Phi, psi and omega in degrees: 000134182288160179295155180296142180081018180292137182292146178267164181126189179296161184294144179236130178280126178275155179287130179244123182293142178289147179294145182286139182281134179286129180298147178285126183294324180294321180290317183294323182264013178288164183297313180297320181293321178293322178293325178295317178295319179297320177297320177296318178297320177298318179297318179294322180294318179296320181295319179293322181295320180293331178284333180279344180283130178299141182244158177275147185298321181270001178217075190287341184237082183287339183255018185290322185268001181284148178291154180293139180278130181255158181292328181291340181279350182272162177294157181301323180295319179292320177299320179297321178298311180297324179293322178294319177297319179295320178295319179298315179295322180294319178296318178296317180295320180296319178296318179294320180294323178296316178297319179295319179297321178296317178296317179295325178295316179296317179297321180295318178296318179295319179296322180295318178298315179297321179295319179295317179298318180295322178295317178297321179295319178298319180296314178296322180296319179296317179295318179296320179294322178295315178297321179295322179296316179296321180294321178295322177297317179296319178296323179295319178296316178298322179296320179298317178298317180297323178297320178297314179298320179296322179296317177297316179297323180297317180297316178297320181295322178297321178298315179295324180291320178298326178291324183273351186295319180297316178297321182292326181297318178295314179298326181294321179297318178296316181296322179297320178297315179297323179295320179297316179297318179295323179295319178297318180295319179294322180297318179297315179297322180293319179297317179295320179296319179296321179298313179297321180295321178297316178296319180296318180295320178298318179296316179296323178296318178296318178298319180295319179296319178298318180295320178295321178297315179298322179296317179297320179296318178297318179297320178296317178299316178297322179296318179296316179298320179296320179294318178296318179297322178294320179295318178298316179298320179296318179296320178296321179294319178296319179297318179297321180293323177295319179296321179295321179296318179296319180297319179295323179296317179297324179295316179296321178296321179295320178295317179297318179298319180296320179294320180294320179297318178296319180296316180296319180295321180295318180294318181295322179294318179297321180293323181289327178289320181287324177083328183248008180253124181276144178288131179301144182297324183296318180291318180296317178298322180295319181291324182281327186268010180296134179289150179274113181267159177299153180298328180294319180293319179296318180297317179297319180295319179296000000 
């Protein structure tokens, strides 16, 4: 589908860029080309070195008047280093150029296909517009003929209408009279309906007010019952907690009594074994004066 706003008319060929030529590997890796690259690399190295050397404020360019350094002036080992760097850069550049040429070739083929499709679309569009123009002209002629026929029919219809107008005026007066009578009857019926509706609404309003009062009374009754139930539950919970506290107190008293009984029994046993040791009066009195607790309390303490 062509982009929006494409011009109409005959097909137009778009410009398609020629594919980029792949560089010759022999030329790029030849001795003169490598020496040229090495010389460029040497010039860049010298320029960077001169920028790194500190300069005097009143003589900012100390190497400006020196002759340019050539590759032939360097030792063979240094020349070999620059030549290897130049060869590496040339191979990298050649690889990059091959990839770029391949991409440009693919883009050129894609652009050519798109251009051909767009040209075909323009051609089809031009033909469709031409057919549409011819069809519109035919429709315009047919419309003109229909208009003429409609004009003739309109004139004939007007003649018939003028003949029927007198008859219609008489009928219209009768119909208007009937409409007025019907309107009066409808007005009376509407007034009666509104009156009944007003009475019905008043009755419904009274019923609704009664229902709301009953609802409020029921809600108040439920609230009172809920409050009474909550108070009863609270009193039962307090009673249960008091009973539990009393039970725990009896258990602790039973445990204390059991410990005192064991202590008195131990002292009495020790006195009976020795034979000559008298039981202390305090312990004996405690053993004799112990209160008699219920069997349930003693069992719980044990």
